[in-house]
Amino acid sequence: MNQLKKNLGVLLFALTGSIGGAAIYDHVFTSDAKTPISVRQPVKLTNYATGAMPLDFTAAAENTVKTVVHVTTTYENKGNANGNLFMDPFGGLFFGQPNQRQAPKQQASGSGVIISEDGYIVTNNHVVEDASEVEVTMDDKRTYTAKVIGADPSTDLALLKIEEKGLPFATYGNSDQVKVGEWVLAVGNPFNLTSTVTAGIVSAKARNIHILEDQNLPPIESFIQTDAAVNPGNSGGALVNTSGDLVGINAAIASSTGSYSGYSFAIPVNIVKKVVDDLLEYGAVQRGFIGVSIRDIDATFAKEKDIKQLDGVYVNGLTESGAASSAGLKQGDIITKINGTTVKSSPELQELVGRYRPGDKIAVTVLRGNDEKNFTVTLRNKEGNTDVTKNEADVVNSLGAELTQATSQEKSKLGIDGGVKIKELNTGKLRNAGLKEGFIITSIDNKKVGSVDDVTSYLQNKKGGVLIEGVYPNGMRAYYGFGM
């Protein structure tokens, strides 16, 4: 009996201590808590019992490798221009390194992606620019000579063609649907190593890194940024999603060493499709312009202009009688959407507008003060109209002449400060108009001619009569007229 009382006493003491301890703990440790102590995050085990599967890139990689080619370019030696890395808009960081020997010809390399079964291949403009020969090697080691169909420096894209049928080709994806954090594969030929596959995630979209330059058109830089490892020679290769769909063309890396160090950049495939279609149909890219100068909105600028939101693109100015001005947009408007797609930055706006041609109508949504307004804007070309842009090569071919810069001796002898000389004359508009070899063109339609580029620029979109003025080597001045 005494033992029973003793046990009951111990039990009572223990129970009393437990209750007291709980009360003290609650008072000391949880009196300031905002949530009950019993609330906990659910624990998830890191196995695949719930049905999740590890990422598998094998199918996408296998299919893509067959569509990516090795592009080898040959250059005539012109004072080692192609060996000078400062001549490369990418600083030599992403272009296959030229042969450093002082040989009659130099070679460089990059990558390309087959986009049709009959041999059309897309690559970067900087891979094939100024090349005298372009050779393409397939994944199965077959080799072809490629023709450059056309190029667009403003997007750093070029279109090649080889004579073959039944080729494997990449399937276009939709770069608008690419999301930050999504897995992607980069496939190319770095360091002349064929068929190399690397994986990474999309780090950002609509990146502008200020590497493209084009004297004729403002560049479009709205890159997909990834951390997939790419290196010199990857230029023009494929960026694909895990389904194997082409979402971009690799173009550049951010590096101080010339090799991969964290980030790479790809041209969105929706821009690629537009450029390829234009080069096939017109021989030149048809760029539509909205006719505004723009700037991004940051916190400082928003405070200065009393803007209540940071999204959208601020209209800093308008081209007089341009597309936007004619449609009713005003300085100070904030462009928030193009055809219903939200615009958050200038690169996004440039990319969206860059998908359309002169004459196309787009829906532009703006915020004016506190009011949302919608406008229909008819895009125009850089000349301010809706005409189709001619291919420069077609312009030169129609003239039927090989043109070269007048030498300093010729200019001094003839008393001129510029001019372009007809080095060789073939069948074409200049011969038909009566011009002779040796004639130096000094002006076209009363505009001074200082270079061959001036000739193509003045005549590229010209319609109707053309007046050419110049001088022969004997000092005789002459005027000629013909139609374009």
Coordinates of C-alpha atoms in Angstrom, one line a residue:
M1 CA 0.0 0.0 0.0
N2 CA 2.8 2.3 0.9
Q3 CA 4.5 1.5 -2.4
L4 CA 1.3 2.4 -4.3
K5 CA 1.1 5.7 -2.6
K6 CA 4.8 6.4 -3.4
N7 CA 4.2 5.6 -7.1
L8 CA 1.2 7.8 -7.2
G9 CA 3.1 10.7 -5.6
V10 CA 5.9 10.4 -8.2
L11 CA 3.4 10.4 -11.1
L12 CA 1.7 13.4 -9.6
F13 CA 4.9 15.3 -9.2
A14 CA 6.0 14.5 -12.8
L15 CA 2.6 15.6 -14.2
T16 CA 2.7 18.8 -12.2
G17 CA 6.3 19.5 -13.5
S18 CA 5.3 18.9 -17.1
I19 CA 2.4 21.3 -16.9
G20 CA 4.5 23.9 -15.2
G21 CA 7.4 23.6 -17.6
A22 CA 5.0 24.0 -20.6
A23 CA 3.5 27.1 -19.1
I24 CA 7.0 28.6 -18.4
Y25 CA 8.1 27.8 -22.0
D26 CA 5.0 29.3 -23.4
H27 CA 5.4 32.5 -21.4
V28 CA 9.1 32.9 -22.0
F29 CA 9.6 31.8 -25.6
T30 CA 6.3 32.2 -27.4
S31 CA 4.5 35.2 -25.8
D32 CA 5.7 37.5 -28.8
A33 CA 5.2 34.9 -31.5
K34 CA 2.8 35.9 -34.4
T35 CA 1.9 32.3 -35.3
P36 CA 1.2 29.2 -33.1
I37 CA 4.2 27.0 -32.4
S38 CA 2.4 24.1 -34.0
V39 CA 2.4 25.7 -37.5
R40 CA 5.3 24.2 -39.6
Q41 CA 6.3 24.0 -43.2
P42 CA 5.4 20.7 -44.8
V43 CA 8.5 18.5 -45.4
K44 CA 9.1 17.1 -48.9
L45 CA 11.5 14.2 -49.4
T46 CA 14.0 14.5 -52.2
N47 CA 13.1 11.3 -54.0
Y48 CA 10.9 10.6 -57.1
A49 CA 8.2 8.7 -55.3
T50 CA 5.6 11.3 -56.2
G51 CA 6.1 10.8 -59.9
A52 CA 8.6 13.5 -60.6
M53 CA 11.4 12.5 -63.1
P54 CA 14.9 13.9 -63.5
L55 CA 15.6 16.1 -66.6
D56 CA 16.5 14.2 -69.7
F57 CA 18.1 16.1 -72.5
T58 CA 19.1 13.2 -74.7
A59 CA 16.3 13.3 -77.2
A60 CA 16.5 17.0 -77.7
A61 CA 20.3 16.8 -78.0
E62 CA 20.3 13.9 -80.4
N63 CA 17.9 15.6 -82.8
T64 CA 19.5 19.1 -82.6
V65 CA 23.1 17.8 -83.3
K66 CA 22.0 16.5 -86.7
T67 CA 20.7 20.0 -87.7
V68 CA 23.8 22.0 -86.6
V69 CA 26.6 22.5 -89.1
H70 CA 30.2 23.6 -88.9
V71 CA 30.8 26.8 -91.0
T72 CA 34.3 27.4 -92.3
T73 CA 35.0 30.8 -94.0
T74 CA 37.9 31.8 -96.2
Y75 CA 39.1 35.4 -96.5
E76 CA 41.3 37.1 -99.0
N77 CA 44.3 38.6 -97.1
K78 CA 43.7 42.4 -97.1
G79 CA 46.4 43.7 -94.7
N80 CA 45.5 41.1 -92.1
A81 CA 42.1 42.9 -91.5
N82 CA 40.4 39.7 -90.4
G83 CA 43.3 39.0 -88.1
N84 CA 42.7 42.2 -86.2
L85 CA 40.3 41.5 -83.4
F86 CA 39.3 45.1 -83.1
M87 CA 37.7 44.8 -86.6
D88 CA 35.3 42.2 -85.2
P89 CA 32.2 43.8 -83.6
F90 CA 32.4 41.0 -81.1
G91 CA 36.0 41.8 -80.2
G92 CA 37.1 38.4 -81.4
L93 CA 35.4 36.9 -78.3
F94 CA 32.8 34.7 -80.1
F95 CA 34.2 34.4 -83.6
G96 CA 36.4 31.4 -84.4
Q97 CA 39.9 32.7 -84.3
P98 CA 41.5 33.5 -87.7
N99 CA 44.7 31.8 -88.9
Q100 CA 47.4 34.1 -87.6
R101 CA 49.9 33.3 -90.3
Q102 CA 50.5 35.9 -93.0
A103 CA 49.2 33.7 -95.7
P104 CA 47.4 34.7 -99.0
K105 CA 44.1 33.5 -97.4
Q106 CA 42.9 33.3 -93.9
Q107 CA 40.2 31.0 -92.4
A108 CA 37.8 31.3 -89.5
S109 CA 34.9 29.2 -88.3
G110 CA 31.5 29.2 -86.6
S111 CA 28.2 27.3 -86.6
G112 CA 24.9 27.3 -88.4
V113 CA 21.5 25.7 -88.2
I114 CA 19.7 23.9 -91.0
I115 CA 16.1 25.3 -91.2
S116 CA 14.7 23.4 -94.3
E117 CA 15.1 20.0 -95.9
D118 CA 16.4 21.6 -99.1
G119 CA 19.5 23.2 -97.6
Y120 CA 18.7 26.7 -96.1
I121 CA 21.0 27.4 -93.2
V122 CA 20.8 30.3 -90.7
T123 CA 23.9 31.7 -89.0
N124 CA 25.4 34.9 -87.7
N125 CA 26.3 37.7 -90.1
H126 CA 29.6 38.1 -88.3
V127 CA 30.5 34.5 -89.1
V128 CA 30.3 35.0 -92.9
E129 CA 30.7 38.8 -93.4
D130 CA 33.2 39.6 -96.1
A131 CA 34.1 35.9 -96.7
S132 CA 35.2 34.9 -100.2
E133 CA 34.3 31.3 -99.6
V134 CA 31.9 29.5 -97.2
E135 CA 32.1 25.8 -96.6
V136 CA 29.6 23.8 -94.5
T137 CA 30.3 20.5 -92.8
M138 CA 27.4 18.3 -91.7
D139 CA 27.3 16.3 -88.5
D140 CA 27.9 13.2 -90.6
K141 CA 31.0 14.8 -92.1
R142 CA 29.6 15.6 -95.5
T143 CA 31.0 18.9 -96.9
Y144 CA 29.3 21.5 -99.1
T145 CA 30.1 24.9 -100.6
A146 CA 27.5 27.4 -99.4
K147 CA 26.1 30.5 -101.0
V148 CA 25.3 33.5 -98.9
I149 CA 21.6 34.3 -99.8
G150 CA 21.5 37.5 -97.8
A151 CA 22.5 39.0 -94.4
D152 CA 21.2 41.6 -91.9
P153 CA 23.9 43.3 -89.8
S154 CA 21.2 45.0 -87.7
T155 CA 20.2 41.6 -86.2
D156 CA 23.5 39.8 -86.9
L157 CA 21.8 37.1 -89.0
A158 CA 22.7 35.6 -92.4
L159 CA 21.1 33.0 -94.6
L160 CA 23.1 30.4 -96.4
K161 CA 22.1 27.8 -99.1
I162 CA 23.7 24.4 -100.0
E163 CA 22.5 22.2 -102.8
E164 CA 21.1 19.1 -101.1
K165 CA 17.7 17.6 -100.4
G166 CA 16.2 15.5 -97.6
L167 CA 18.3 17.2 -94.8
P168 CA 17.3 17.1 -91.1
F169 CA 16.2 20.5 -90.0
A170 CA 15.4 22.4 -86.8
T171 CA 11.8 23.0 -85.9
Y172 CA 11.0 26.6 -85.0
G173 CA 9.8 27.2 -81.5
N174 CA 8.3 30.4 -80.1
S175 CA 10.7 32.6 -78.2
D176 CA 7.8 34.6 -76.7
Q177 CA 7.0 31.6 -74.7
V178 CA 10.5 31.1 -73.3
K179 CA 10.6 31.7 -69.6
V180 CA 13.3 32.8 -67.2
G181 CA 14.5 29.7 -65.4
E182 CA 13.7 27.4 -68.2
W183 CA 16.3 24.8 -69.2
V184 CA 17.9 25.2 -72.7
L185 CA 20.6 23.5 -74.7
A186 CA 23.3 25.3 -76.8
V187 CA 24.6 23.2 -79.7
G188 CA 27.5 24.3 -81.8
N189 CA 31.2 23.8 -82.8
P190 CA 33.4 25.6 -80.2
F191 CA 37.2 25.6 -80.8
N192 CA 36.6 23.6 -84.0
L193 CA 35.2 20.8 -82.0
T194 CA 32.1 19.4 -83.8
S195 CA 28.7 18.8 -82.3
T196 CA 29.1 20.0 -78.8
V197 CA 26.1 20.2 -76.5
T198 CA 25.9 22.3 -73.3
A199 CA 22.9 22.9 -71.0
G200 CA 21.9 25.9 -68.8
I201 CA 18.9 28.0 -67.9
V202 CA 17.4 31.1 -69.4
S203 CA 18.9 33.9 -67.1
A204 CA 17.1 36.8 -68.6
K205 CA 15.2 38.1 -71.7
A206 CA 15.3 41.2 -73.8
R207 CA 19.0 41.9 -73.0
N208 CA 20.6 44.8 -74.9
I209 CA 24.5 44.6 -74.6
H210 CA 25.4 47.2 -77.3
I211 CA 27.5 45.1 -79.5
L212 CA 25.8 45.4 -82.9
E213 CA 26.5 48.2 -85.3
D214 CA 24.8 48.9 -88.6
Q215 CA 25.3 52.1 -90.6
N216 CA 22.0 51.5 -92.6
L217 CA 19.5 50.4 -89.9
P218 CA 19.4 50.8 -86.1
P219 CA 20.3 47.4 -84.6
I220 CA 17.8 45.2 -82.8
E221 CA 19.3 43.8 -79.6
S222 CA 16.8 41.8 -77.5
F223 CA 18.9 38.8 -76.6
I224 CA 17.9 35.7 -74.7
Q225 CA 20.6 35.5 -71.9
T226 CA 21.5 32.0 -70.7
D227 CA 24.2 30.4 -68.6
A228 CA 24.8 27.5 -71.1
A229 CA 28.5 27.3 -71.8
V230 CA 29.4 28.6 -75.2
N231 CA 32.8 29.5 -76.6
P232 CA 34.5 30.9 -79.8
G233 CA 33.1 28.9 -82.7
N234 CA 29.6 28.6 -81.2
S235 CA 28.4 31.7 -83.2
G236 CA 25.4 30.8 -85.3
G237 CA 24.6 27.6 -83.4
A238 CA 21.3 26.5 -82.0
L239 CA 19.6 27.3 -78.7
V240 CA 16.8 24.8 -78.1
N241 CA 14.4 24.0 -75.4
T242 CA 14.0 20.6 -73.8
S243 CA 11.6 19.6 -76.6
G244 CA 14.3 20.2 -79.2
D245 CA 12.5 23.3 -80.6
L246 CA 14.7 26.1 -81.9
V247 CA 14.3 29.2 -79.7
G248 CA 17.4 31.2 -80.6
I249 CA 20.6 31.5 -82.6
N250 CA 23.7 31.9 -80.4
A251 CA 25.5 35.1 -81.0
A252 CA 27.7 36.4 -78.2
I253 CA 29.3 35.8 -74.8
A254 CA 30.0 38.2 -72.0
S255 CA 33.7 37.6 -71.3
S256 CA 36.9 39.4 -70.6
T257 CA 39.0 36.5 -71.6
G258 CA 37.5 35.4 -74.9
S259 CA 36.1 32.2 -73.5
Y260 CA 32.9 31.3 -71.6
S261 CA 32.7 32.9 -68.1
G262 CA 29.1 32.9 -67.1
Y263 CA 26.7 34.3 -69.7
S264 CA 25.8 33.8 -73.4
F265 CA 23.3 35.6 -75.6
A266 CA 21.1 34.3 -78.4
I267 CA 18.9 36.0 -81.0
P268 CA 15.2 35.1 -80.4
V269 CA 13.8 32.8 -83.0
N270 CA 10.8 35.0 -83.7
I271 CA 13.2 37.6 -85.0
V272 CA 15.1 34.9 -86.9
K273 CA 11.9 33.8 -88.7
K274 CA 11.1 37.4 -89.8
V275 CA 14.6 38.0 -91.1
V276 CA 14.8 34.7 -93.0
D277 CA 11.4 35.3 -94.6
D278 CA 12.4 38.8 -95.7
L279 CA 15.7 37.6 -97.2
L280 CA 13.9 34.9 -99.1
E281 CA 11.1 37.0 -100.4
Y282 CA 12.8 40.4 -100.9
G283 CA 16.5 39.8 -100.8
A284 CA 16.8 42.4 -98.0
V285 CA 15.2 42.9 -94.6
Q286 CA 12.1 45.0 -94.5
R287 CA 12.2 47.0 -91.3
G288 CA 9.1 48.8 -90.0
F289 CA 9.7 51.9 -87.9
I290 CA 7.2 53.4 -85.4
G291 CA 8.8 56.8 -85.6
V292 CA 9.6 57.6 -81.9
S293 CA 12.6 58.1 -79.8
I294 CA 12.3 56.2 -76.5
R295 CA 13.8 55.7 -73.1
D296 CA 13.3 53.2 -70.3
I297 CA 11.7 54.4 -67.0
D298 CA 13.6 54.1 -63.8
A299 CA 12.7 55.4 -60.3
T300 CA 14.6 58.7 -60.8
F301 CA 13.1 59.4 -64.1
A302 CA 9.6 58.5 -62.9
K303 CA 9.9 60.9 -59.9
E304 CA 11.2 63.6 -62.3
K305 CA 8.2 63.2 -64.6
D306 CA 5.7 62.3 -61.9
I307 CA 5.1 58.8 -63.5
K308 CA 3.2 56.4 -61.3
Q309 CA 4.6 53.2 -62.8
L310 CA 7.9 51.8 -63.9
D311 CA 6.8 49.4 -66.6
G312 CA 6.5 50.6 -70.2
V313 CA 8.6 52.7 -72.5
Y314 CA 8.6 56.5 -72.4
V315 CA 8.1 58.4 -75.7
N316 CA 10.9 61.0 -75.6
G317 CA 10.1 62.4 -79.0
L318 CA 8.4 61.7 -82.3
T319 CA 9.6 61.9 -85.9
E320 CA 7.8 64.7 -87.7
S321 CA 5.1 63.3 -89.9
G322 CA 6.2 59.8 -88.8
A323 CA 4.1 56.7 -88.2
A324 CA 3.4 57.4 -84.5
S325 CA 2.8 61.1 -84.9
S326 CA 0.4 60.5 -87.8
A327 CA -1.5 57.9 -85.6
G328 CA -1.9 60.4 -82.7
L329 CA 0.8 59.5 -80.2
K330 CA 2.4 62.3 -78.3
Q331 CA 5.6 63.0 -76.5
G332 CA 5.2 61.9 -72.9
D333 CA 3.1 58.9 -73.7
I334 CA 4.1 55.6 -72.1
I335 CA 3.9 52.6 -74.5
T336 CA 2.7 49.6 -72.6
K337 CA 1.6 47.1 -75.2
I338 CA 2.2 46.2 -78.9
N339 CA -0.6 44.1 -80.4
G340 CA -1.7 43.2 -76.9
T341 CA 1.8 42.0 -75.8
T342 CA 3.1 43.8 -72.7
V343 CA 6.1 46.0 -73.2
K344 CA 8.4 46.6 -70.2
S345 CA 11.6 47.8 -71.8
S346 CA 13.1 49.5 -74.9
P347 CA 14.7 46.2 -76.2
E348 CA 11.3 44.5 -75.9
L349 CA 9.6 47.3 -77.9
Q350 CA 12.3 47.2 -80.6
E351 CA 12.0 43.4 -80.9
L352 CA 8.2 43.5 -81.2
V353 CA 8.1 46.3 -83.8
G354 CA 11.1 44.7 -85.6
R355 CA 8.9 41.7 -86.5
Y356 CA 6.8 43.8 -88.9
R357 CA 7.3 45.4 -92.3
P358 CA 6.6 48.8 -93.6
G359 CA 2.9 49.1 -94.4
D360 CA 1.9 46.7 -91.6
K361 CA -0.6 48.0 -89.0
I362 CA 0.1 47.4 -85.3
A363 CA -2.0 48.1 -82.3
V364 CA -0.2 50.4 -79.8
T365 CA -1.5 50.9 -76.3
V366 CA -0.2 53.9 -74.3
L367 CA -0.7 55.4 -70.9
R368 CA -1.4 59.2 -71.2
G369 CA -1.6 60.6 -67.7
N370 CA -4.0 58.3 -66.0
D371 CA -5.8 57.3 -69.2
E372 CA -5.1 54.2 -71.3
K373 CA -5.4 54.9 -75.0
N374 CA -5.2 52.6 -78.1
F375 CA -3.9 53.6 -81.5
T376 CA -3.5 51.9 -84.8
V377 CA 0.0 52.7 -86.3
T378 CA 1.0 52.0 -89.9
L379 CA 4.7 51.3 -89.9
R380 CA 7.0 53.0 -92.3
N381 CA 10.5 52.3 -93.6
K382 CA 13.6 54.5 -92.7
E383 CA 12.8 56.8 -95.6
G384 CA 9.4 57.6 -94.1
N385 CA 7.2 55.6 -96.6
T386 CA 5.9 52.1 -97.0
D387 CA 7.9 51.1 -100.1
V388 CA 9.8 47.8 -100.2
T389 CA 13.5 48.2 -99.6
K390 CA 15.8 47.0 -102.4
N391 CA 18.7 44.7 -101.9
E392 CA 22.0 46.6 -102.3
A393 CA 23.4 43.8 -104.3
D394 CA 20.5 44.2 -106.8
V395 CA 21.2 47.9 -107.1
V396 CA 24.9 47.4 -107.9
N397 CA 24.0 44.6 -110.3
S398 CA 21.5 46.8 -112.1
L399 CA 24.2 49.4 -112.7
G400 CA 26.5 46.8 -114.4
A401 CA 29.7 48.3 -113.1
E402 CA 32.6 47.5 -110.8
L403 CA 33.1 50.7 -108.7
T404 CA 36.1 51.7 -106.7
Q405 CA 37.2 54.7 -104.6
A406 CA 39.0 57.4 -106.4
T407 CA 42.6 57.6 -105.4
S408 CA 44.1 60.6 -103.7
Q409 CA 46.3 61.2 -106.8
E410 CA 43.2 61.2 -109.0
K411 CA 41.4 63.6 -106.7
S412 CA 44.3 66.0 -106.5
K413 CA 44.9 66.0 -110.3
L414 CA 41.2 66.6 -111.1
G415 CA 40.5 69.0 -108.3
I416 CA 37.8 67.0 -106.6
D417 CA 37.5 66.1 -102.9
G418 CA 35.7 62.7 -103.4
G419 CA 34.2 60.4 -106.0
V420 CA 33.8 56.8 -107.1
K421 CA 35.5 55.5 -110.2
I422 CA 34.0 53.1 -112.8
K423 CA 36.8 50.5 -112.9
E424 CA 35.0 48.1 -115.2
L425 CA 31.7 48.4 -117.1
N426 CA 29.4 45.6 -118.1
T427 CA 25.8 45.5 -119.4
G428 CA 23.6 47.6 -117.2
K429 CA 22.1 51.1 -116.6
L430 CA 25.4 53.0 -116.6
R431 CA 26.5 51.7 -120.0
N432 CA 23.1 52.2 -121.5
A433 CA 23.2 55.8 -120.3
G434 CA 26.5 56.4 -122.1
L435 CA 29.0 56.3 -119.2
K436 CA 32.5 55.0 -120.0
E437 CA 35.1 53.2 -117.9
G438 CA 37.3 55.6 -115.9
F439 CA 34.5 58.1 -115.3
I440 CA 34.5 59.3 -111.7
I441 CA 31.0 59.9 -110.2
T442 CA 31.1 62.9 -108.0
S443 CA 27.4 63.5 -107.3
I444 CA 24.0 61.7 -107.7
D445 CA 21.0 63.9 -107.8
N446 CA 23.1 66.8 -106.5
K447 CA 24.2 64.8 -103.5
K448 CA 28.0 64.4 -103.0
V449 CA 29.4 60.9 -103.6
G450 CA 32.3 60.0 -101.3
S451 CA 32.2 56.2 -101.3
V452 CA 30.7 53.2 -103.0
D453 CA 28.3 52.9 -100.1
D454 CA 26.9 56.4 -101.0
V455 CA 26.1 55.1 -104.5
T456 CA 24.1 52.2 -103.2
S457 CA 22.5 54.3 -100.4
Y458 CA 21.3 57.0 -102.8
L459 CA 19.9 54.5 -105.4
Q460 CA 18.6 51.8 -103.1
N461 CA 15.0 53.1 -102.8
K462 CA 15.1 55.5 -105.8
K463 CA 12.2 55.5 -108.2
G464 CA 12.2 57.5 -111.5
G465 CA 15.0 59.6 -113.0
V466 CA 18.6 59.8 -111.7
L467 CA 21.1 62.5 -112.6
I468 CA 24.8 61.6 -112.3
E469 CA 27.6 64.2 -112.5
G470 CA 31.3 63.5 -112.7
V471 CA 34.6 63.9 -114.5
Y472 CA 36.8 61.8 -116.8
P473 CA 40.6 61.3 -116.3
N474 CA 41.3 63.9 -118.9
G475 CA 39.4 66.5 -116.9
M476 CA 36.2 66.6 -119.0
R477 CA 33.1 67.0 -116.9
A478 CA 29.9 65.2 -118.0
Y479 CA 26.3 64.7 -116.9
Y480 CA 24.1 61.6 -117.5
G481 CA 20.5 60.7 -116.8
F482 CA 18.8 57.3 -116.5
G483 CA 15.8 55.7 -114.8
M484 CA 15.6 53.3 -111.8

